[in-house]
PDB file of C-alpha atoms in Angstrom:
ATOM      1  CA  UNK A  23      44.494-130.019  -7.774  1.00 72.00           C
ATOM      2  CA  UNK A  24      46.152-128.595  -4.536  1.00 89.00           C
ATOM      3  CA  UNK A  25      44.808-125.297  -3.665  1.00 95.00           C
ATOM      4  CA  UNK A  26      46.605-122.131  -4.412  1.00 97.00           C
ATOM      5  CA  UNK A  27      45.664-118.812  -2.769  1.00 98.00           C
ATOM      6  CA  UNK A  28      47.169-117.187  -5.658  1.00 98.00           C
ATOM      7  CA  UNK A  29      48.011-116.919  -9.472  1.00 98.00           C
ATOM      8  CA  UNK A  30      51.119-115.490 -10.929  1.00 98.00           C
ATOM      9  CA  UNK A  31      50.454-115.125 -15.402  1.00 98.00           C
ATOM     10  CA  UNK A  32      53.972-114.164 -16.927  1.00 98.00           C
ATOM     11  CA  UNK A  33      56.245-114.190 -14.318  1.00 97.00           C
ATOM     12  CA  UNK A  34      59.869-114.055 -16.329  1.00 96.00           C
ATOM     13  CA  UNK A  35      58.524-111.310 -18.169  1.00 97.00           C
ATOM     14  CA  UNK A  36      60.647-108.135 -18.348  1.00 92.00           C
ATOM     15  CA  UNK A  37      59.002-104.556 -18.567  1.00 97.00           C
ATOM     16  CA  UNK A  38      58.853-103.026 -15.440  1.00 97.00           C
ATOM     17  CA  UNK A  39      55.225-103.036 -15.055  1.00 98.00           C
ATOM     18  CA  UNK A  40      53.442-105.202 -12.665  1.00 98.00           C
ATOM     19  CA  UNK A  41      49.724-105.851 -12.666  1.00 98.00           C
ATOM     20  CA  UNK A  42      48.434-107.206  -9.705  1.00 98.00           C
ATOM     21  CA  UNK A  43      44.562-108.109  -8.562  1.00 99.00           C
ATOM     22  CA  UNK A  44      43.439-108.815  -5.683  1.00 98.00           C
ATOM     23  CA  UNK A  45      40.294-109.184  -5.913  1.00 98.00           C
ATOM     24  CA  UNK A  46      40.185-111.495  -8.851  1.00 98.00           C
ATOM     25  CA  UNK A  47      38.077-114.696  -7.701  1.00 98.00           C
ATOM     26  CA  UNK A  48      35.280-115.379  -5.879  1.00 98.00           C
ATOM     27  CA  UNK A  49      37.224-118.377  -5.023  1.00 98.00           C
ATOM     28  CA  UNK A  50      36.474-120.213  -1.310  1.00 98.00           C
ATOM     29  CA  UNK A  51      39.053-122.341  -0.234  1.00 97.00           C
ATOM     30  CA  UNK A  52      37.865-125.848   0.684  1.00 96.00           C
ATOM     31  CA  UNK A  53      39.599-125.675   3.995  1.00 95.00           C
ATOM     32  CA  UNK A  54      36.893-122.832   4.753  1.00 95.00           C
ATOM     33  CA  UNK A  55      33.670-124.322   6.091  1.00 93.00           C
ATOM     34  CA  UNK A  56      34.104-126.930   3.386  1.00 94.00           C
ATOM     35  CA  UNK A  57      34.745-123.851   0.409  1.00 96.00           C
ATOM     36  CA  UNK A  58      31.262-122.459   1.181  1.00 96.00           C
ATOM     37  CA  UNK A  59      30.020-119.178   2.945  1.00 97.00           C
ATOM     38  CA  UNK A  60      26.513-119.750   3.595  1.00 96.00           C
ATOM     39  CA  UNK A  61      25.705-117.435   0.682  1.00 95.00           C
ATOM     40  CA  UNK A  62      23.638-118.000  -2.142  1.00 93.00           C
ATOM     41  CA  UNK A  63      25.160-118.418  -5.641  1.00 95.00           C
ATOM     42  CA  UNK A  64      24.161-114.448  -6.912  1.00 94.00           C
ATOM     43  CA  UNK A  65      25.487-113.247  -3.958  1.00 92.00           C
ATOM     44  CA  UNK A  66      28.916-115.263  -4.842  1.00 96.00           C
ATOM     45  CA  UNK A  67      28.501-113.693  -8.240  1.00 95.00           C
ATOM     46  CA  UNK A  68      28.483-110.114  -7.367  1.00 91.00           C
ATOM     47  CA  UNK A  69      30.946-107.506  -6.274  1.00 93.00           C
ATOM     48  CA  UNK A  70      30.635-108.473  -2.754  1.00 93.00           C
ATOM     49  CA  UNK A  71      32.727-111.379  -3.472  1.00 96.00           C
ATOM     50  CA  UNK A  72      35.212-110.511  -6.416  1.00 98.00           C
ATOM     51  CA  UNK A  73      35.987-107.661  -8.725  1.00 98.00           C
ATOM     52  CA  UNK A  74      33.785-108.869 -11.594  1.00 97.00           C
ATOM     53  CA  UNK A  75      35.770-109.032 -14.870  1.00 98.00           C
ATOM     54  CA  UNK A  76      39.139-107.247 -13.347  1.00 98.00           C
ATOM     55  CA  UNK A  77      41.131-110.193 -13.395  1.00 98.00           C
ATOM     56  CA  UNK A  78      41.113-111.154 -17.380  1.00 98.00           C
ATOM     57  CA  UNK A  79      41.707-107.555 -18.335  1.00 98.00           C
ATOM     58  CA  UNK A  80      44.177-107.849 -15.650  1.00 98.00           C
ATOM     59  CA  UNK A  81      45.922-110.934 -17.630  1.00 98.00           C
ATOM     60  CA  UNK A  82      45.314-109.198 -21.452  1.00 98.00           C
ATOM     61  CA  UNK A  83      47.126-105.861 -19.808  1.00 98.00           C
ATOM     62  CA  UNK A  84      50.257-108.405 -18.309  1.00 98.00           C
ATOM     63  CA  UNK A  85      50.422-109.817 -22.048  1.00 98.00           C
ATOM     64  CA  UNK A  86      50.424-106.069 -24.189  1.00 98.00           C
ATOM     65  CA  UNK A  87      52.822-104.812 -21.763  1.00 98.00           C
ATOM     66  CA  UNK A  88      55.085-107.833 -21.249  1.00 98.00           C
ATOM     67  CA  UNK A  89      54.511-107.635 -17.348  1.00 98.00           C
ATOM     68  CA  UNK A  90      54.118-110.474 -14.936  1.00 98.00           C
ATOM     69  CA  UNK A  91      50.575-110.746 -13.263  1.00 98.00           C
ATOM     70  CA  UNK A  92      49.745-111.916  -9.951  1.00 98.00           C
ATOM     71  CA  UNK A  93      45.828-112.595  -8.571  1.00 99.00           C
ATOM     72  CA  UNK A  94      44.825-113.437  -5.482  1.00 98.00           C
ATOM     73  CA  UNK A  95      42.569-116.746  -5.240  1.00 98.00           C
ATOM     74  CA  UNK A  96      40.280-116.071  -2.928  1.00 98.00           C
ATOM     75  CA  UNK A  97      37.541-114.288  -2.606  1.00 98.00           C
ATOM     76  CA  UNK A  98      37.512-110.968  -0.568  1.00 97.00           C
ATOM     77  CA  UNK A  99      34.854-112.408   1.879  1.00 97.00           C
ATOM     78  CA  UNK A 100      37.286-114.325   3.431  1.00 98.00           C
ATOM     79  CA  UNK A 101      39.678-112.327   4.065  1.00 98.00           C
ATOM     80  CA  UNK A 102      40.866-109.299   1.955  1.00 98.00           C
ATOM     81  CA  UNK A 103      43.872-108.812   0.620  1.00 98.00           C
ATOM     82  CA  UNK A 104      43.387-105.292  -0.145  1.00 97.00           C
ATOM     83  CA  UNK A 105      43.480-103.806   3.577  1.00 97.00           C
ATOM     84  CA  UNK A 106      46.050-104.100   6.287  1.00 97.00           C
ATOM     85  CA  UNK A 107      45.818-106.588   8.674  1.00 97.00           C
ATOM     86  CA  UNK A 108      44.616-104.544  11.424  1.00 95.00           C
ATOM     87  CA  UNK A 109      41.916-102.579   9.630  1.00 95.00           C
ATOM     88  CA  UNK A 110      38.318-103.845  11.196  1.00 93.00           C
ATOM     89  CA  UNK A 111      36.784-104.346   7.615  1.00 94.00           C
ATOM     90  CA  UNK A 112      39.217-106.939   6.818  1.00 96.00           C
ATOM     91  CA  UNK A 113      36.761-110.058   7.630  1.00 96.00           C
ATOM     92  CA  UNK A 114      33.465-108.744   6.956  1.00 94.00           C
ATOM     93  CA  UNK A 115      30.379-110.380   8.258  1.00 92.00           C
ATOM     94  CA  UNK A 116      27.976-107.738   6.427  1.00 88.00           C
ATOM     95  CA  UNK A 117      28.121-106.435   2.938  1.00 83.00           C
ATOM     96  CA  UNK A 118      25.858-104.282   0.787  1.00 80.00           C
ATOM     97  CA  UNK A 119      23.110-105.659   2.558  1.00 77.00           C
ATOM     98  CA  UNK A 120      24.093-109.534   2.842  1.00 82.00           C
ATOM     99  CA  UNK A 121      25.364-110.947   5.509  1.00 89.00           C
ATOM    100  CA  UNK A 122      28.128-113.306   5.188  1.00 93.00           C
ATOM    101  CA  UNK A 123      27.088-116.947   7.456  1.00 95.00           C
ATOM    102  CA  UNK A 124      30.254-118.384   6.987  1.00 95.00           C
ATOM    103  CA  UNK A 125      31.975-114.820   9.099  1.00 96.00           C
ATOM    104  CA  UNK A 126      29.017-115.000  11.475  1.00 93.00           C
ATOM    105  CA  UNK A 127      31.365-116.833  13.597  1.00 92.00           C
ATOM    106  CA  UNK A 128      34.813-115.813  12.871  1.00 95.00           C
ATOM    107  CA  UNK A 129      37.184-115.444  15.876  1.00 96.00           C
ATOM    108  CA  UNK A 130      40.861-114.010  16.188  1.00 96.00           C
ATOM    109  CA  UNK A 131      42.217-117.409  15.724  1.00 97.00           C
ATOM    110  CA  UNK A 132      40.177-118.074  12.410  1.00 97.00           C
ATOM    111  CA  UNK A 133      40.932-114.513  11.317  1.00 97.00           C
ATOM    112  CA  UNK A 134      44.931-115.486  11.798  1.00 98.00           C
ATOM    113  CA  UNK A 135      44.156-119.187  10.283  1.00 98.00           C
ATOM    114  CA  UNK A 136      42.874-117.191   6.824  1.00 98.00           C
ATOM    115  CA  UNK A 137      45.967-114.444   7.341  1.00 98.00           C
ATOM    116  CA  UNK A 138      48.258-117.827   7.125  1.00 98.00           C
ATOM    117  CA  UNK A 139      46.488-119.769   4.818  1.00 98.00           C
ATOM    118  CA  UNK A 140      45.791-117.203   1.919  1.00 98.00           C
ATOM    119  CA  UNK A 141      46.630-113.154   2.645  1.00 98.00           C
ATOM    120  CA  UNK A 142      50.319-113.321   3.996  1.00 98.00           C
ATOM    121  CA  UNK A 143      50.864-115.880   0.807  1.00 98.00           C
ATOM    122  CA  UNK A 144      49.218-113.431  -1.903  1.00 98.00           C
ATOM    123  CA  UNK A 145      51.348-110.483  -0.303  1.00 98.00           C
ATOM    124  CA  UNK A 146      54.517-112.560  -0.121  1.00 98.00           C
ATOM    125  CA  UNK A 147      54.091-113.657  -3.521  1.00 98.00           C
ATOM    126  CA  UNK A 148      53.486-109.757  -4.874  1.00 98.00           C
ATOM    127  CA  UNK A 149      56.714-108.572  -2.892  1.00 98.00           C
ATOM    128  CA  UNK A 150      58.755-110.774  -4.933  1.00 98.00           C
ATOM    129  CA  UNK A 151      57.878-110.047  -8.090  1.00 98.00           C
ATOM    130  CA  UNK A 152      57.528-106.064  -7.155  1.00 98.00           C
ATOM    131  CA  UNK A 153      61.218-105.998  -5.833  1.00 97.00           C
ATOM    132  CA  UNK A 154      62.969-104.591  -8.615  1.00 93.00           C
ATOM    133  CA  UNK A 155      64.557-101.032  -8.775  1.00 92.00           C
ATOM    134  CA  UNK A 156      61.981 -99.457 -11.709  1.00 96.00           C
ATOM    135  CA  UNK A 157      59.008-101.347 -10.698  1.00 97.00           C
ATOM    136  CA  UNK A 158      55.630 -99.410 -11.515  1.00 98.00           C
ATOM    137  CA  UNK A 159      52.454-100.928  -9.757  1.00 98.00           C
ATOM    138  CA  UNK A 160      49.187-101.061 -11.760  1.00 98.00           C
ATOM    139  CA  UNK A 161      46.282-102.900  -9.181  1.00 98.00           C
ATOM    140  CA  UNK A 162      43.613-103.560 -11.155  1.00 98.00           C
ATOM    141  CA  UNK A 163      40.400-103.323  -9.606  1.00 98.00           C
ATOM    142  CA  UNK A 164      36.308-102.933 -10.512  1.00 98.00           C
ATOM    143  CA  UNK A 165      33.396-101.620  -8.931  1.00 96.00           C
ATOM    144  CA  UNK A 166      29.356-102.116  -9.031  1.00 93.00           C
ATOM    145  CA  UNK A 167      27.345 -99.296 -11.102  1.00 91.00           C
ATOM    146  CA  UNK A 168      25.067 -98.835  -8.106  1.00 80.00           C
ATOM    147  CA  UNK A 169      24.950 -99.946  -4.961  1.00 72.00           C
ATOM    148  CA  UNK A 170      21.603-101.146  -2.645  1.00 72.00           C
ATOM    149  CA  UNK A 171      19.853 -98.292  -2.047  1.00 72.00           C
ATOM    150  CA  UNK A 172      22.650 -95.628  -4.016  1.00 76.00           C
ATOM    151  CA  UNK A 173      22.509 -93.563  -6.372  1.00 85.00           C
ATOM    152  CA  UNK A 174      23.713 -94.836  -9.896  1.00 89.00           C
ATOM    153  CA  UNK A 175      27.340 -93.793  -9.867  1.00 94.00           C
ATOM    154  CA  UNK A 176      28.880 -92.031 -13.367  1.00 95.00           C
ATOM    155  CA  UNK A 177      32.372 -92.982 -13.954  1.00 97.00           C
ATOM    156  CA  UNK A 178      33.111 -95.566 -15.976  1.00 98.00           C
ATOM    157  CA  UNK A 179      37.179 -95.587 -14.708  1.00 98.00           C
ATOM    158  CA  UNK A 180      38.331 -94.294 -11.402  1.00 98.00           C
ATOM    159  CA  UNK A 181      42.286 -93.795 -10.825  1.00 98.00           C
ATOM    160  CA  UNK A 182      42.609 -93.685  -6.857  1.00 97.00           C
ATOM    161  CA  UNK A 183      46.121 -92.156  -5.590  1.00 94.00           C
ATOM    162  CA  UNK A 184      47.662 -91.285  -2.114  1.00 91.00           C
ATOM    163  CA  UNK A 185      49.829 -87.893  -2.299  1.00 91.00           C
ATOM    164  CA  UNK A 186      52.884 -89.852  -4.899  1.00 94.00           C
ATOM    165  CA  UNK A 187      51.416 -88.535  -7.883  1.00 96.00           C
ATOM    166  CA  UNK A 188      54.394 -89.409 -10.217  1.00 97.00           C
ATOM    167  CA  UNK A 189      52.528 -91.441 -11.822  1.00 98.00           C
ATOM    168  CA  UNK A 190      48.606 -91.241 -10.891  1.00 97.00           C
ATOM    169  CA  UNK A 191      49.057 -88.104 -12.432  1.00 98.00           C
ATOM    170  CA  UNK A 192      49.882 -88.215 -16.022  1.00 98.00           C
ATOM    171  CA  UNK A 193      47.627 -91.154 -15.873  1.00 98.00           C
ATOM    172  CA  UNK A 194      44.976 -89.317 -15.180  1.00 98.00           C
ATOM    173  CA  UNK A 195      45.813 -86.126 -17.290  1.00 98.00           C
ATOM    174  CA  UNK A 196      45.750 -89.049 -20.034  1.00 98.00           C
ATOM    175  CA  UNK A 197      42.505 -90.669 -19.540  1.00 98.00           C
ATOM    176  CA  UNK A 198      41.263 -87.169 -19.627  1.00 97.00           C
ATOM    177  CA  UNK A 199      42.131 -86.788 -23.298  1.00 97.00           C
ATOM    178  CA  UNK A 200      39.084 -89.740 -23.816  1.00 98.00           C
ATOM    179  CA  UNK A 201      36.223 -87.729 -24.737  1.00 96.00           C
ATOM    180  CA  UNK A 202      33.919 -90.708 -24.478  1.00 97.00           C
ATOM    181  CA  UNK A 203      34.659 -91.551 -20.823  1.00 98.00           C
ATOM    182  CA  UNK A 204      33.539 -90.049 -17.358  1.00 98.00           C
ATOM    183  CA  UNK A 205      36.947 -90.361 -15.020  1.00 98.00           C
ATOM    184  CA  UNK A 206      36.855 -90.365 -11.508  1.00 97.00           C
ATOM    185  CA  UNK A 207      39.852 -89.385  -9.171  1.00 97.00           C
ATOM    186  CA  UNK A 208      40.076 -91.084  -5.719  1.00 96.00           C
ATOM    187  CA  UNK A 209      36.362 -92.246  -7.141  1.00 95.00           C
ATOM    188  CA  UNK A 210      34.414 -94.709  -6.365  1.00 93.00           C
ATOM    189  CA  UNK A 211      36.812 -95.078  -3.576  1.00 89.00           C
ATOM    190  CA  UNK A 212      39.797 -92.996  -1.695  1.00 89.00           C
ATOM    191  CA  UNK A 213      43.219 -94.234  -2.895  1.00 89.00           C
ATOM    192  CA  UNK A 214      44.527 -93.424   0.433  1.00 88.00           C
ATOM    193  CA  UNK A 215      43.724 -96.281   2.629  1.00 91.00           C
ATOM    194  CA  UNK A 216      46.847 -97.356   5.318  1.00 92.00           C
ATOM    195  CA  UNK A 217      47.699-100.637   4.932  1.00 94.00           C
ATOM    196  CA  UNK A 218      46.019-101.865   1.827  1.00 96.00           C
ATOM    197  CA  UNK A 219      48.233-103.486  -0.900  1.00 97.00           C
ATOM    198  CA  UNK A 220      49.345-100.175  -2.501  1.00 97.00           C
ATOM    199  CA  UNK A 221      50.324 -98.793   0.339  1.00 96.00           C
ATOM    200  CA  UNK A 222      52.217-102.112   1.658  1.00 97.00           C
ATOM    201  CA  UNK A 223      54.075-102.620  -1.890  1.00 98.00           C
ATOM    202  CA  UNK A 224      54.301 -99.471  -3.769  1.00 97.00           C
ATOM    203  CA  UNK A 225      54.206 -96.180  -1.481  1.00 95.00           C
ATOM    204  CA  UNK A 226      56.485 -97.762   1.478  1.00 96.00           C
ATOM    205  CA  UNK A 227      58.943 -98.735  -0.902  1.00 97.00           C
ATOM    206  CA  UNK A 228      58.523 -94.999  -2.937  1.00 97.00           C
ATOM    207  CA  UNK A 229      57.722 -97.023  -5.918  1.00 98.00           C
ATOM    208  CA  UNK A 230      55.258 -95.254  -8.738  1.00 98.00           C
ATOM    209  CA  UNK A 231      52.267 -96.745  -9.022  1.00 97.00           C
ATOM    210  CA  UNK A 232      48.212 -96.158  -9.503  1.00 97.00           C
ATOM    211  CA  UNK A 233      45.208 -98.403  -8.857  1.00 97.00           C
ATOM    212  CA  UNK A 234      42.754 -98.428 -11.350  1.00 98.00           C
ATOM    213  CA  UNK A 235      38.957 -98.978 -10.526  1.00 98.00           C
ATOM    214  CA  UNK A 236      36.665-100.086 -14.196  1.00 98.00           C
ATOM    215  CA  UNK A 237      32.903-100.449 -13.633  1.00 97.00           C
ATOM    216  CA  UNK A 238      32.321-103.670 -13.973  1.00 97.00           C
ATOM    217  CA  UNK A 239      29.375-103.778 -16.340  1.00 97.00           C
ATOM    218  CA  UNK A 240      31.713-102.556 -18.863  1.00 98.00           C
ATOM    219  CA  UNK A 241      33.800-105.869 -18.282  1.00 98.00           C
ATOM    220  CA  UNK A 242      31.407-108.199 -17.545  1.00 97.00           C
ATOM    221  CA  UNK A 243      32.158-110.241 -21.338  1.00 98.00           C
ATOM    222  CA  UNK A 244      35.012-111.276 -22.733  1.00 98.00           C
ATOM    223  CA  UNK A 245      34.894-108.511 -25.443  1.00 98.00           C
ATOM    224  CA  UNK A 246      34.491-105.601 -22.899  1.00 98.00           C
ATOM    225  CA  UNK A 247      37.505-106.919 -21.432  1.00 98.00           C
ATOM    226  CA  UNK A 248      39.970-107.257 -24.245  1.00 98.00           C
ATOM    227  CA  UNK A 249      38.924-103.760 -25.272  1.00 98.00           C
ATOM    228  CA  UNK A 250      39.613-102.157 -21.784  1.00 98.00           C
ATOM    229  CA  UNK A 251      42.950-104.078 -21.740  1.00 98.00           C
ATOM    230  CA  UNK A 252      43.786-102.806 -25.374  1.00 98.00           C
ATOM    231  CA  UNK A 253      43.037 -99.515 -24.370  1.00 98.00           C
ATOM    232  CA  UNK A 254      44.781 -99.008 -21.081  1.00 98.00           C
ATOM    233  CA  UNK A 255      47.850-100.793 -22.799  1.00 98.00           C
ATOM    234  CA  UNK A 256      48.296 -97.576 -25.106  1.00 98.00           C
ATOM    235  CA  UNK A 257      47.162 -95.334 -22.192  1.00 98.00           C
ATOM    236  CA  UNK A 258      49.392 -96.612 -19.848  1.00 98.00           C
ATOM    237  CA  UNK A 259      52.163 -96.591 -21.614  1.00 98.00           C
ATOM    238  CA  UNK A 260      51.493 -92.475 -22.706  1.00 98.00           C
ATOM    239  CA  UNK A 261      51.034 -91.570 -19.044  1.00 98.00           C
ATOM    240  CA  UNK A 262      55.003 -93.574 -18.201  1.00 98.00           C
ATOM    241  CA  UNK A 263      56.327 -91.231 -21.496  1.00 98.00           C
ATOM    242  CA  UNK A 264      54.839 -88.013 -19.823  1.00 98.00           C
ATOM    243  CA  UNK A 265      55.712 -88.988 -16.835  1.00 98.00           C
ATOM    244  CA  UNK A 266      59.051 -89.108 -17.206  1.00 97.00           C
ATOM    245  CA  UNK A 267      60.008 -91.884 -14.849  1.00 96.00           C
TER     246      UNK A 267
END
């Protein structure tokens, strides 16, 4: 099967959500030191490499609200998708205490080879399908419980947002109404981050959108992950009505 450095789930469909994830493999290309990074297979199996479980509720979500998907293929340790091309952690050779083997050597001509070969793709690929006048952006994303040497963290969904609240907002406001669930805003993360894949697709084109951040041990089966994507299907759709957008 020819490589593809990324996957598009639903792509006639016609709501005017769009779910994208790009961190949804741990995928190594074999044109990349042979599809290997030096790193041992746990490593390859934890956040470092891929937003465990993000991209099936990713592809439930597309299917309850009739919205295309697209994932990128590969995994963020080669190059991420989900920073701009000039920021410095955007080939990492260190991370959370591993270091990457296959980065060690990584050069500005490598570091343009993977730009070519899988980011510029993934991007071009989640232009098209955002380019519609009522698009609404939903990136999909999931983070570790506790990092090396952290603290245990608390929330079990973050919503991270840059100052277009049209729509962060009601989302938030919405997941508040969950009595059962601690939410963080602009946590684990800050949703303001120049260059990343919001900011290149939905707040340079003004279009409404949110990234959502799940914990991951919450969607590490395939039941946690139906039951997010069930959930944020009626939640998502309650924060557009408030919204009014």
């Amino acid at each position: 099967m020819t490589y593809s450095p990324y996957f598009v789930h639903g792509e006639d469909r016609s709501s005017r959500w769009l779910i994208t994830c790009d961190h949804a493999t741990n995928t190594v290309p074999p044109e990349i030191n042979g599809g290997d990074l030096g790193l041992p297979r746990e490593d390859m199996e934890r956040h470092i490499a891929y937003d465990v479980g993000a991209y099936e509720v990713s592809k439930h979500l597309g299917e309850h609200l009739n919205a295309p998907v697209v994932a990128a293929n590969f995994s963020r340790l080669v190059i991420d998708p989900n920073r701009g091309e000039d920021d410095p952690t955007l080939l990492m050779k260190l991370y959370d205490g591993s270091i990457i083997p296959g980065n060690r050597d990584a050069d500005t001509t490598e570091r343009e080879r993977r730009l070519d070969m899988c980011y510029r793709q993934y991007h071009d690929a989640l232009e098209k399908l955002a380019n519609k006048p009522d698009a609404i952006i939903i990136s999909m994303h999931s983070f570790t419980r506790q990092l090396r040497g952290r603290e245990p963290r608390p929330w079990h969904v973050g919503v991270l947002h840059t100052s277009d609240e049209r729509f962060s907002r009601p989302l938030i406001d919405r997941l508040g109404v969950e009595d059962d669930l601690c939410v963080g805003v602009n946590e684990p993360y800050t949703g303001v981050l120049p260059g990343d894949a919001i900011d290149k697709h939905g707040t340079a084109h003004n279009r409404p959108n949110a990234l959502i951040e799940l914990r991951n041990d919450l969607i590490a089966d395939h039941t946690g992950q139906r039951a997010w994507a069930d959930r944020l299907a009626v939640i998502l759709q309650d924060a557009l009505v408030a919204s009014d957008l």
